[in-house]
Amino acid sequence: DPDLPRFRIAEVRKHGADSDHPWVIYGDKVYDITDWIPAHPGGQVILRAAGGSIDPYWNIFTIHKNQYVYDILSQYLIGYVDQADLVNGKPAQDQIEDPFENDPERHPSLITRTAKPRNAETPAEALSAQFLTPNELFYVRNHMWVPTIEDSKSDDYRLTVELLDGTMKEYTLRELKTRFPSRKVTAVLQCSGNRRKHMSDDSGRQTNGLPWTSGAISNASWEGVLLSDVLADAGFDLSEAMSGSSETQHVQFMGLEAYGASIPIKKAIDPQGDVLLAYSMNDKPLPRDHGFPLRAIVPGHVAARSVKWLNHITLSDEESTSQWQRKDYKCFGPNQTKVDWDAAPAIQELPVQSAITTLKLGKWLDSKIEPNVLKNDQDQAVTSQNPPQQEISMSGYAFSGGGRSIIRVDVSLDGGGSWTQAYLLPDCVSKNGMPSPCRGHGAWSWKRWVFEGSVPLDTFKEKHGGRPDDPVTAAANSKTPDSGQKRCTTVLVKATDDAYNTQPESHAATWNFRGNLATAWHRVQVCTDC
Ligand code: MTE
Ligand code: MO
């Protein structure tokens, strides 16, 4: 409608989140979204765009790129951006807010997969170097921007708990900290996409999602209050739920930037489930990237359920309706590419996983590890030096979901022809009168493992394929020049948990188009010059 008024962008800016009539720009059109806010499925988050362009947000929330959303928006059209503020029919780039401009600084050693939103993996060497991943090297998985909460205001940060009957109770962070006993739990977070790149490279089939190698997993000590304590205080009947007769089936978590997910009530009320509302990570306040000032920690479950910047909990008879619950984090058969999302359950407990994170030809030289632990079983001890042997040393992690512990890590230096066992580091044992760093009722942390052994040199065969861009492979081979004669062997690792679940041999067998739960044997090719 050409008769509608033209607005300067400066005028639109006055209609920000705090105004009575918030406006947004979409393309070159101006909309008054006041009446849309109460009905907007993502809630108030739309106000984030108020006073400016909604385009960059819809590039993040791609769900909006839909005719029906445009149809809704068109009802609220009030005018156009003034020609004076347009370049090629659109507001000039420098007039459009960058949703990520307030994101925190990150450690330069993190391996960035996407910058906006920030997704970065822990460098391989850092994965097995320490039992607790330092905060600044903990992998980051953000779907959107990082919400900003001022340090000085964090104690007034509010969490709302809503019961099935609609009853709501609000807690400030200060109340959570003072009114409930605090708990510490040591737990891994692992993204469902960890090792996705291995899945697509090994199977030769593309997958959707970020191309993580082995670093979308980390381990930390979390401190917070028990979710079940807070639910009980809010009026939820725990004993009814324990008896299985509650209508409440799911606990939905919502983050400030509108990310949401849920867990079954069974996990939430399990006295040994250790689900936390956490405000501290490795004895420091949560870093902004990891959910400051409050996040859920759901040990043993896929990290997608550990909602960051947690501000609303809803008890419900159904799962969270978010795409991260109802879509995205599910697996299907290798042949299923057009799927009925509802036909598969959301990933909750994780399957068994392991990876090689450092690998070197020669002897392991880490003085921190007592030498006797490296003396492997007799197989190794009786290995003669004739035929000539090549020593190989490596380390890595193994982890299983649901609190199941890792009972064994098997390694092969000859592509799976023969196997031997890695040594599991005693990270969870109390030392020198100090309590064990592992807190909680399940095996929520990873097991780090080390291995030193040797294979006959003739195991190394003419080079065949491999994954030169895998960082572990690249590091293992950094000393061998790319040109010239090369002979290589494939080193593999697989782990077994206490339910005797183990990892599949090939990624092809568990390939799924979303590239979730890539847990096949980790293969690293290592080469010599001779
Ligand atoms: N919570 C919010 N609010 N927003 C998010 O984007 N990402 C989820 C989960 N919780 C996410 C979130 C996913 S998919 C993962 S893997 C973990 O957070 C990552 O946690 P981290 O960044 O602390 O490692
Ligand atoms: Mo994730």
Coordinates of C-alpha atoms and ligand atoms in Angstrom, one line a residue:
D1 CA 0.0 0.0 0.0
P2 CA 1.9 3.0 -1.3
D3 CA -0.2 5.4 0.9
L4 CA 1.3 4.1 4.1
P5 CA 3.8 6.4 5.8
R6 CA 7.6 6.3 5.5
F7 CA 9.6 6.1 8.7
R8 CA 13.2 7.0 9.3
I9 CA 15.2 4.2 11.0
A10 CA 15.8 6.6 13.9
E11 CA 12.0 6.7 14.4
V12 CA 11.8 2.9 14.4
R13 CA 14.5 2.7 17.0
K14 CA 12.3 4.6 19.5
H15 CA 9.9 1.6 19.4
G16 CA 12.3 -0.8 21.1
A17 CA 11.5 -3.6 23.6
D18 CA 10.6 -1.2 26.4
S19 CA 8.2 0.9 24.4
D20 CA 4.4 0.5 24.5
H21 CA 4.4 -0.1 20.8
P22 CA 7.3 -2.2 19.7
W23 CA 8.0 -2.1 16.0
V24 CA 10.2 -4.2 13.7
I25 CA 11.6 -3.8 10.2
Y26 CA 11.4 -6.7 7.8
G27 CA 13.0 -6.0 4.5
D28 CA 11.9 -2.4 3.8
K29 CA 8.6 -2.6 5.7
V30 CA 7.8 -1.5 9.2
Y31 CA 5.4 -3.4 11.5
D32 CA 3.9 -2.7 14.8
I33 CA 4.1 -6.1 16.6
T34 CA 2.3 -5.0 19.8
D35 CA -0.6 -7.4 19.2
W36 CA 1.5 -10.2 18.1
I37 CA 3.7 -10.5 21.2
P38 CA 1.1 -12.3 23.4
A39 CA 0.4 -14.8 20.7
H40 CA 4.0 -15.3 19.5
P41 CA 4.9 -19.0 20.0
G42 CA 8.5 -18.0 20.9
G43 CA 7.2 -15.7 23.6
Q44 CA 8.9 -12.4 24.4
V45 CA 12.0 -13.3 22.5
I46 CA 10.6 -11.5 19.5
L47 CA 11.2 -8.3 21.5
R48 CA 14.9 -8.8 21.0
A49 CA 14.4 -7.5 17.4
A50 CA 12.1 -4.6 18.4
G51 CA 13.3 -1.2 17.3
G52 CA 15.4 -2.7 14.4
S53 CA 15.4 -5.3 11.7
I54 CA 14.0 -8.8 12.3
D55 CA 15.9 -10.2 9.4
P56 CA 19.0 -11.3 11.2
Y57 CA 16.9 -13.1 13.8
W58 CA 14.9 -14.9 11.2
N59 CA 18.1 -16.0 9.7
I60 CA 18.8 -17.7 13.0
F61 CA 15.3 -18.9 13.7
T62 CA 14.8 -20.2 10.2
I63 CA 11.5 -21.6 11.1
H64 CA 10.1 -18.1 10.3
K65 CA 11.0 -18.5 6.7
N66 CA 7.6 -19.7 6.0
Q67 CA 4.6 -18.2 4.2
Y68 CA 2.3 -18.5 7.1
V69 CA 4.7 -16.4 9.3
Y70 CA 4.9 -13.7 6.6
D71 CA 1.1 -13.8 6.5
I72 CA 0.9 -13.2 10.2
L73 CA 3.4 -10.4 10.0
S74 CA 1.6 -8.7 7.1
Q75 CA -1.4 -8.0 9.4
Y76 CA 0.8 -5.6 11.4
L77 CA 2.2 -3.5 8.5
I78 CA 2.2 0.2 9.3
G79 CA 4.5 1.6 6.8
Y80 CA 7.9 1.6 5.0
V81 CA 11.4 2.6 5.7
D82 CA 12.2 6.0 4.3
Q83 CA 14.1 6.0 1.0
A84 CA 16.8 8.0 2.7
D85 CA 17.7 5.0 4.9
L86 CA 17.7 2.4 2.1
V87 CA 20.5 1.0 0.1
N88 CA 19.4 -1.2 -2.8
G89 CA 15.9 -1.3 -1.3
K90 CA 17.1 -2.4 2.1
P91 CA 18.3 -0.8 5.3
A92 CA 22.0 -0.2 5.1
Q93 CA 24.1 -3.0 6.6
D94 CA 25.5 -0.8 9.3
Q95 CA 21.9 0.1 10.4
I96 CA 21.1 -3.6 11.1
E97 CA 21.9 -4.9 14.5
D98 CA 24.2 -7.8 14.8
P99 CA 22.5 -10.2 17.2
F100 CA 25.9 -11.6 18.2
E101 CA 27.6 -8.3 19.0
N102 CA 27.5 -8.9 22.7
D103 CA 28.8 -12.4 22.6
P104 CA 31.7 -13.0 25.0
E105 CA 35.4 -13.3 24.0
R106 CA 36.5 -16.9 23.6
H107 CA 39.8 -18.7 24.1
P108 CA 41.8 -18.7 20.9
S109 CA 42.6 -22.5 21.2
L110 CA 39.0 -23.4 20.8
I111 CA 38.4 -24.8 17.3
T112 CA 35.6 -22.6 15.8
R113 CA 33.1 -24.4 13.7
T114 CA 30.8 -21.4 13.3
A115 CA 31.3 -17.9 14.6
K116 CA 27.7 -16.6 14.7
P117 CA 26.3 -18.4 16.5
R118 CA 29.4 -19.5 18.3
N119 CA 30.2 -23.2 18.0
A120 CA 33.6 -24.4 18.9
E121 CA 35.2 -27.6 19.9
T122 CA 37.8 -28.4 22.6
P123 CA 41.2 -29.0 20.9
A124 CA 42.0 -32.8 20.9
E125 CA 45.1 -32.4 23.1
A126 CA 43.1 -30.7 25.8
L127 CA 40.4 -33.4 25.9
S128 CA 42.6 -36.0 27.6
A129 CA 45.1 -33.7 29.2
Q130 CA 42.9 -33.1 32.2
F131 CA 40.1 -34.9 33.9
L132 CA 38.1 -31.6 34.3
T133 CA 38.1 -29.5 31.2
P134 CA 39.1 -25.9 32.0
N135 CA 36.1 -23.6 31.6
E136 CA 37.7 -21.6 28.8
L137 CA 38.4 -24.8 26.8
F138 CA 35.0 -26.4 27.4
Y139 CA 33.3 -26.9 24.0
V140 CA 30.6 -24.3 23.1
R141 CA 27.3 -25.1 21.4
N142 CA 25.1 -22.1 20.9
H143 CA 22.1 -22.1 18.7
M144 CA 21.6 -18.3 19.1
W145 CA 23.3 -15.4 20.7
V146 CA 24.5 -15.3 24.3
P147 CA 22.1 -13.5 26.5
T148 CA 23.6 -10.7 28.6
I149 CA 23.0 -10.7 32.3
E150 CA 25.0 -8.2 34.3
D151 CA 27.2 -9.7 37.1
S152 CA 25.8 -7.3 39.6
K153 CA 22.2 -8.2 38.8
S154 CA 22.7 -12.0 38.6
D155 CA 21.5 -12.7 42.2
D156 CA 18.2 -11.1 41.2
Y157 CA 17.9 -13.3 38.1
R158 CA 14.5 -15.0 38.1
L159 CA 13.5 -18.6 37.5
T160 CA 9.8 -19.4 37.1
V161 CA 8.6 -22.9 37.9
E162 CA 5.1 -23.7 36.5
L163 CA 3.2 -26.8 37.5
L164 CA 0.8 -28.7 35.4
D165 CA -2.2 -26.9 36.9
G166 CA -0.7 -23.6 35.9
T167 CA 0.5 -22.7 39.4
M168 CA 3.6 -20.6 39.2
K169 CA 6.4 -19.9 41.6
E170 CA 9.3 -17.6 41.1
Y171 CA 12.8 -17.9 42.6
T172 CA 15.6 -15.4 42.4
L173 CA 19.0 -16.9 42.0
R174 CA 19.8 -15.6 45.5
E175 CA 16.8 -17.7 46.9
L176 CA 18.0 -20.8 45.0
K177 CA 21.4 -20.4 46.5
T178 CA 20.3 -19.7 50.1
R179 CA 17.1 -21.7 50.5
F180 CA 18.3 -25.1 49.1
P181 CA 21.2 -27.3 49.9
S182 CA 23.9 -27.0 47.3
R183 CA 25.2 -30.1 45.5
K184 CA 28.3 -30.8 43.4
V185 CA 28.1 -33.2 40.5
T186 CA 30.9 -34.0 38.1
A187 CA 29.5 -34.7 34.6
V188 CA 30.3 -34.8 31.0
L189 CA 28.3 -32.9 28.5
Q190 CA 28.4 -34.4 25.0
C191 CA 26.6 -32.9 22.0
S192 CA 24.6 -35.4 19.9
G193 CA 26.7 -34.2 17.0
N194 CA 30.1 -35.1 18.5
R195 CA 32.2 -37.0 15.8
R196 CA 29.6 -36.2 13.1
K197 CA 32.5 -35.5 10.7
H198 CA 33.8 -39.0 11.3
M199 CA 30.4 -40.3 10.4
S200 CA 30.1 -38.4 7.1
D201 CA 33.8 -39.0 6.1
D202 CA 33.9 -42.7 6.9
S203 CA 30.5 -43.5 5.4
G204 CA 31.0 -41.2 2.4
R205 CA 27.5 -39.8 3.0
Q206 CA 26.8 -36.2 3.9
T207 CA 25.0 -35.3 7.1
N208 CA 23.2 -32.1 8.2
G209 CA 24.8 -30.2 11.0
L210 CA 28.1 -28.9 12.3
P211 CA 31.1 -31.0 11.3
W212 CA 32.4 -31.8 14.8
T213 CA 35.3 -34.1 15.2
S214 CA 36.0 -35.5 18.6
G215 CA 35.8 -32.3 20.6
A216 CA 32.1 -31.7 21.2
I217 CA 32.4 -33.3 24.6
S218 CA 33.9 -32.0 27.9
N219 CA 33.8 -32.8 31.6
A220 CA 33.3 -30.4 34.5
S221 CA 32.4 -30.2 38.1
W222 CA 29.0 -28.4 38.4
E223 CA 27.5 -26.9 41.5
G224 CA 23.9 -26.0 42.0
V225 CA 20.7 -27.1 43.6
L226 CA 18.7 -30.3 42.9
L227 CA 15.9 -29.8 40.4
S228 CA 13.8 -32.1 42.5
D229 CA 14.2 -30.0 45.6
V230 CA 13.0 -26.9 43.8
L231 CA 10.1 -28.8 42.2
A232 CA 9.0 -30.0 45.6
D233 CA 9.2 -26.5 47.0
A234 CA 7.1 -25.2 44.1
G235 CA 4.4 -27.6 45.2
F236 CA 5.0 -30.6 43.0
D237 CA 4.1 -33.9 44.7
L238 CA 7.3 -35.9 44.4
S239 CA 5.9 -39.1 46.1
E240 CA 2.9 -39.2 43.8
A241 CA 5.4 -38.9 40.9
M242 CA 7.6 -41.6 42.3
S243 CA 4.6 -44.0 42.5
G244 CA 4.1 -43.4 38.8
S245 CA 0.6 -41.9 39.1
S246 CA 1.3 -38.3 38.4
E247 CA 0.0 -36.7 35.2
T248 CA 3.2 -34.8 34.9
Q249 CA 5.4 -36.7 32.5
H250 CA 8.0 -34.1 31.4
V251 CA 10.0 -31.3 32.7
Q252 CA 10.4 -28.6 30.1
F253 CA 13.3 -26.1 30.3
M254 CA 13.3 -22.8 28.5
G255 CA 16.3 -20.6 28.0
L256 CA 16.3 -16.8 27.8
E257 CA 17.0 -16.8 24.0
A258 CA 14.1 -19.2 23.5
Y259 CA 16.0 -22.4 23.2
G260 CA 14.0 -25.1 24.9
A261 CA 14.1 -28.9 25.6
S262 CA 12.7 -31.3 28.1
I263 CA 13.5 -34.5 30.1
P264 CA 11.2 -37.2 31.4
I265 CA 9.9 -36.7 34.9
K266 CA 11.5 -40.0 35.9
K267 CA 15.0 -38.6 35.4
A268 CA 14.1 -35.3 37.2
I269 CA 12.8 -37.0 40.4
D270 CA 15.3 -39.9 40.5
P271 CA 17.1 -39.5 43.8
Q272 CA 20.2 -40.8 42.1
G273 CA 19.6 -38.8 38.9
D274 CA 21.6 -35.7 40.1
V275 CA 19.8 -33.2 37.8
L276 CA 21.0 -29.8 38.8
L277 CA 20.1 -26.2 38.4
A278 CA 23.7 -25.2 38.2
Y279 CA 25.3 -21.8 38.9
S280 CA 28.9 -22.8 39.1
M281 CA 31.3 -24.7 36.9
N282 CA 34.7 -25.9 38.1
D283 CA 34.3 -23.8 41.3
K284 CA 33.8 -20.6 39.2
P285 CA 30.6 -18.8 38.3
L286 CA 29.2 -20.2 35.0
P287 CA 30.9 -18.5 32.1
R288 CA 28.5 -16.6 29.8
D289 CA 28.9 -19.1 27.0
H290 CA 27.9 -21.9 29.3
G291 CA 24.7 -20.4 30.6
F292 CA 25.4 -17.6 33.1
P293 CA 23.9 -17.3 35.5
L294 CA 21.8 -20.5 35.6
R295 CA 21.6 -23.7 33.6
A296 CA 20.2 -27.2 33.8
I297 CA 22.7 -30.1 34.1
V298 CA 21.2 -33.4 33.1
P299 CA 24.0 -35.9 33.7
G300 CA 24.1 -38.9 31.4
H301 CA 21.7 -37.4 28.9
V302 CA 22.5 -35.7 25.6
A303 CA 23.8 -32.2 26.3
A304 CA 20.9 -30.7 24.3
R305 CA 18.7 -31.2 27.4
S306 CA 21.1 -29.2 29.7
V307 CA 19.4 -25.9 28.9
K308 CA 21.5 -22.8 29.4
W309 CA 20.3 -19.3 30.6
L310 CA 17.5 -21.2 32.2
N311 CA 14.6 -19.0 33.1
H312 CA 11.4 -21.0 32.9
I313 CA 10.6 -24.6 33.9
T314 CA 7.2 -26.0 32.9
L315 CA 5.9 -29.3 34.2
S316 CA 3.8 -30.9 31.5
D317 CA 2.1 -34.0 30.2
E318 CA 4.0 -33.5 27.0
E319 CA 7.5 -32.9 25.8
S320 CA 8.8 -29.5 25.0
T321 CA 7.4 -28.4 21.7
S322 CA 10.7 -27.0 20.5
Q323 CA 12.3 -28.2 17.3
W324 CA 15.3 -29.3 19.5
Q325 CA 13.0 -31.7 21.3
R326 CA 10.6 -32.7 18.5
K327 CA 13.0 -32.7 15.6
D328 CA 16.8 -32.3 15.2
Y329 CA 18.0 -34.6 18.0
K330 CA 16.6 -37.9 16.8
C331 CA 18.1 -40.8 14.8
F332 CA 16.6 -42.8 12.0
G333 CA 17.8 -45.7 9.9
P334 CA 20.5 -45.3 7.3
N335 CA 17.9 -45.5 4.5
Q336 CA 15.4 -43.1 6.1
T337 CA 15.9 -39.6 4.7
K338 CA 12.3 -38.3 4.5
V339 CA 11.1 -39.0 7.9
D340 CA 8.1 -38.7 10.2
W341 CA 9.7 -36.9 13.1
D342 CA 7.2 -38.1 15.5
A343 CA 8.1 -41.8 14.8
A344 CA 11.3 -41.6 16.7
P345 CA 11.9 -40.7 20.3
A346 CA 14.0 -37.7 21.3
I347 CA 17.6 -38.6 22.2
Q348 CA 17.9 -38.7 26.0
E349 CA 20.5 -41.1 27.5
L350 CA 23.6 -41.4 25.4
P351 CA 25.1 -44.5 24.0
V352 CA 28.7 -45.6 24.6
Q353 CA 31.4 -43.5 22.9
S354 CA 35.2 -43.3 22.8
A355 CA 37.9 -41.4 20.8
I356 CA 41.6 -41.2 20.4
T357 CA 42.7 -37.7 21.2
T358 CA 46.5 -37.9 21.1
L359 CA 48.6 -40.4 19.1
K360 CA 52.3 -40.6 18.6
L361 CA 54.8 -43.0 17.2
G362 CA 57.3 -43.9 19.9
K363 CA 57.0 -44.1 23.7
W364 CA 54.5 -42.3 25.8
L365 CA 56.4 -39.6 27.7
D366 CA 54.0 -38.2 30.2
S367 CA 55.7 -38.0 33.6
K368 CA 52.4 -37.5 35.3
I369 CA 51.5 -41.1 34.7
E370 CA 53.1 -43.7 36.9
P371 CA 55.3 -45.9 34.8
N372 CA 53.9 -49.2 36.2
V373 CA 50.4 -48.4 34.9
L374 CA 51.8 -48.4 31.4
K375 CA 53.1 -51.9 31.7
N376 CA 50.4 -53.6 29.7
D377 CA 49.4 -57.3 30.0
Q378 CA 51.7 -60.2 29.1
D379 CA 50.9 -59.9 25.4
Q380 CA 52.9 -56.7 25.4
A381 CA 55.6 -57.8 27.8
V382 CA 56.6 -60.9 25.8
T383 CA 56.6 -59.0 22.5
S384 CA 60.0 -59.7 21.1
Q385 CA 61.9 -57.1 19.1
N386 CA 62.2 -59.6 16.2
P387 CA 60.6 -58.9 13.8
P388 CA 61.3 -55.2 14.2
Q389 CA 58.7 -53.3 16.1
Q390 CA 57.2 -49.8 15.9
E391 CA 56.1 -48.3 19.2
I392 CA 52.8 -46.3 19.3
S393 CA 51.5 -44.3 22.2
M394 CA 48.1 -42.7 22.5
S395 CA 45.4 -41.4 24.8
G396 CA 41.7 -40.6 24.7
Y397 CA 38.4 -40.6 26.4
A398 CA 35.5 -43.1 26.8
F399 CA 32.0 -42.3 28.1
S400 CA 28.6 -43.8 28.3
G401 CA 25.2 -42.3 29.1
G402 CA 22.7 -43.1 31.8
G403 CA 25.4 -43.3 34.5
R404 CA 26.8 -46.5 33.0
S405 CA 30.5 -46.8 33.7
I406 CA 33.2 -47.7 31.2
I407 CA 34.5 -51.2 32.0
R408 CA 37.0 -51.6 29.2
V409 CA 38.7 -49.8 26.3
D410 CA 40.0 -52.0 23.5
V411 CA 42.6 -50.7 21.0
S412 CA 43.9 -52.2 17.8
L413 CA 47.1 -51.1 16.1
D414 CA 46.5 -53.1 12.9
G415 CA 43.1 -52.0 11.7
G416 CA 41.2 -54.4 13.9
G417 CA 43.2 -57.6 13.2
S418 CA 44.3 -57.9 16.8
W419 CA 43.3 -56.1 20.0
T420 CA 44.6 -55.2 23.4
Q421 CA 43.4 -53.1 26.3
A422 CA 44.2 -49.5 27.2
Y423 CA 44.8 -48.5 30.8
L424 CA 41.9 -46.5 32.4
L425 CA 43.2 -43.6 34.5
P426 CA 42.1 -43.7 38.1
D427 CA 40.6 -40.2 38.0
C428 CA 37.7 -41.0 40.3
V429 CA 39.7 -42.4 43.1
S430 CA 40.5 -40.4 46.2
K431 CA 44.1 -39.5 46.5
N432 CA 46.3 -38.4 49.4
G433 CA 43.4 -38.0 51.7
M434 CA 41.7 -35.8 49.1
P435 CA 38.1 -36.7 48.3
S436 CA 37.4 -38.1 44.8
P437 CA 36.8 -35.4 42.3
C438 CA 33.8 -37.4 41.0
R439 CA 30.6 -36.4 42.7
G440 CA 27.2 -37.8 42.1
H441 CA 25.4 -41.2 42.0
G442 CA 26.3 -42.4 38.5
A443 CA 29.3 -42.6 36.3
W444 CA 28.6 -39.2 34.8
S445 CA 32.2 -38.4 34.0
W446 CA 34.3 -39.7 31.2
K447 CA 37.1 -42.2 31.6
R448 CA 40.4 -41.1 30.3
W449 CA 42.6 -43.9 29.0
V450 CA 46.3 -44.2 27.9
F451 CA 48.0 -46.8 25.8
E452 CA 51.5 -47.7 24.9
G453 CA 52.3 -50.7 22.8
S454 CA 54.1 -51.8 19.6
V455 CA 53.4 -53.6 16.4
P456 CA 55.6 -55.4 13.9
L457 CA 56.8 -52.8 11.5
D458 CA 55.4 -54.7 8.5
T459 CA 51.9 -53.9 9.9
F460 CA 52.5 -50.6 8.2
K461 CA 51.1 -50.9 4.7
E462 CA 51.1 -48.8 1.5
K463 CA 49.1 -45.6 2.3
H464 CA 45.4 -45.9 1.4
G465 CA 43.0 -43.0 1.8
G466 CA 42.6 -41.7 5.4
R467 CA 41.4 -38.5 6.8
P468 CA 44.2 -35.9 6.5
D469 CA 41.9 -33.2 7.8
D470 CA 41.1 -35.0 11.0
P471 CA 43.1 -33.1 13.6
V472 CA 44.3 -36.2 15.5
T473 CA 45.4 -37.8 12.3
A474 CA 47.1 -34.6 11.2
A475 CA 48.9 -34.2 14.5
A476 CA 50.0 -37.9 14.5
N477 CA 51.5 -37.4 11.1
S478 CA 52.8 -33.9 11.4
K479 CA 56.4 -35.2 11.3
T480 CA 56.0 -37.3 8.2
P481 CA 56.2 -35.2 5.0
D482 CA 53.3 -35.5 2.6
S483 CA 55.5 -36.4 -0.3
G484 CA 57.5 -39.5 -0.7
Q485 CA 57.0 -43.1 0.3
K486 CA 54.6 -43.7 3.2
R487 CA 53.5 -46.8 5.0
C488 CA 50.6 -46.5 7.3
T489 CA 48.5 -48.5 9.7
T490 CA 45.0 -47.8 11.1
V491 CA 44.8 -47.6 14.9
L492 CA 41.3 -48.0 16.4
V493 CA 39.6 -47.7 19.7
K494 CA 36.3 -48.9 21.1
A495 CA 34.8 -48.9 24.6
T496 CA 32.4 -51.1 26.5
D497 CA 30.1 -50.0 29.3
D498 CA 28.8 -51.9 32.3
A499 CA 25.7 -53.1 30.5
Y500 CA 28.1 -54.6 27.9
N501 CA 27.0 -52.1 25.3
T502 CA 29.7 -51.4 22.8
Q503 CA 30.3 -49.2 19.8
P504 CA 29.3 -50.2 16.3
E505 CA 32.2 -51.1 13.9
S506 CA 31.1 -48.8 11.1
H507 CA 29.5 -45.4 10.8
A508 CA 27.7 -46.6 7.7
A509 CA 25.7 -48.9 9.9
T510 CA 24.4 -46.1 12.1
W511 CA 24.4 -43.3 9.5
N512 CA 21.4 -41.0 9.9
F513 CA 20.8 -37.9 7.9
R514 CA 21.1 -35.6 10.9
G515 CA 24.5 -37.1 11.8
N516 CA 23.5 -37.7 15.4
L517 CA 25.2 -40.1 17.7
A518 CA 28.3 -40.9 15.6
T519 CA 29.8 -43.6 17.9
A520 CA 31.5 -46.0 15.6
W521 CA 35.0 -47.2 16.3
H522 CA 37.4 -44.3 16.0
R523 CA 40.0 -45.0 13.4
V524 CA 43.2 -42.9 13.0
Q525 CA 45.7 -43.6 10.3
V526 CA 49.3 -43.3 11.4
C527 CA 52.2 -43.4 9.0
T528 CA 56.0 -43.8 8.9
D529 CA 58.5 -42.7 6.2
C530 CA 60.2 -45.9 5.8
Ligands
MTE1 N1 20.7 -24.0 26.0 C1 20.4 -22.9 25.4 N2 19.7 -22.0 26.1 N3 20.7 -22.6 24.1 C2 21.5 -23.5 23.4 O1 21.8 -23.2 22.2 N4 22.5 -25.7 23.3 C3 22.3 -27.1 23.8 C4 22.6 -27.1 25.3 N5 21.8 -26.1 25.9 C5 21.8 -24.7 23.9 C6 21.4 -24.9 25.3 C7 23.2 -28.0 23.2 S1 22.8 -28.7 21.7 C8 24.4 -28.4 23.8 S2 25.4 -29.6 23.0 C9 24.8 -27.9 25.1 O2 23.9 -26.8 25.5 C10 26.2 -27.3 25.0 O3 26.6 -26.8 26.2 P1 27.9 -26.0 26.3 O4 27.9 -24.9 25.3 O5 28.0 -25.5 27.7 O6 29.0 -26.9 26.1
MO2 MO 24.3 -30.3 21.1

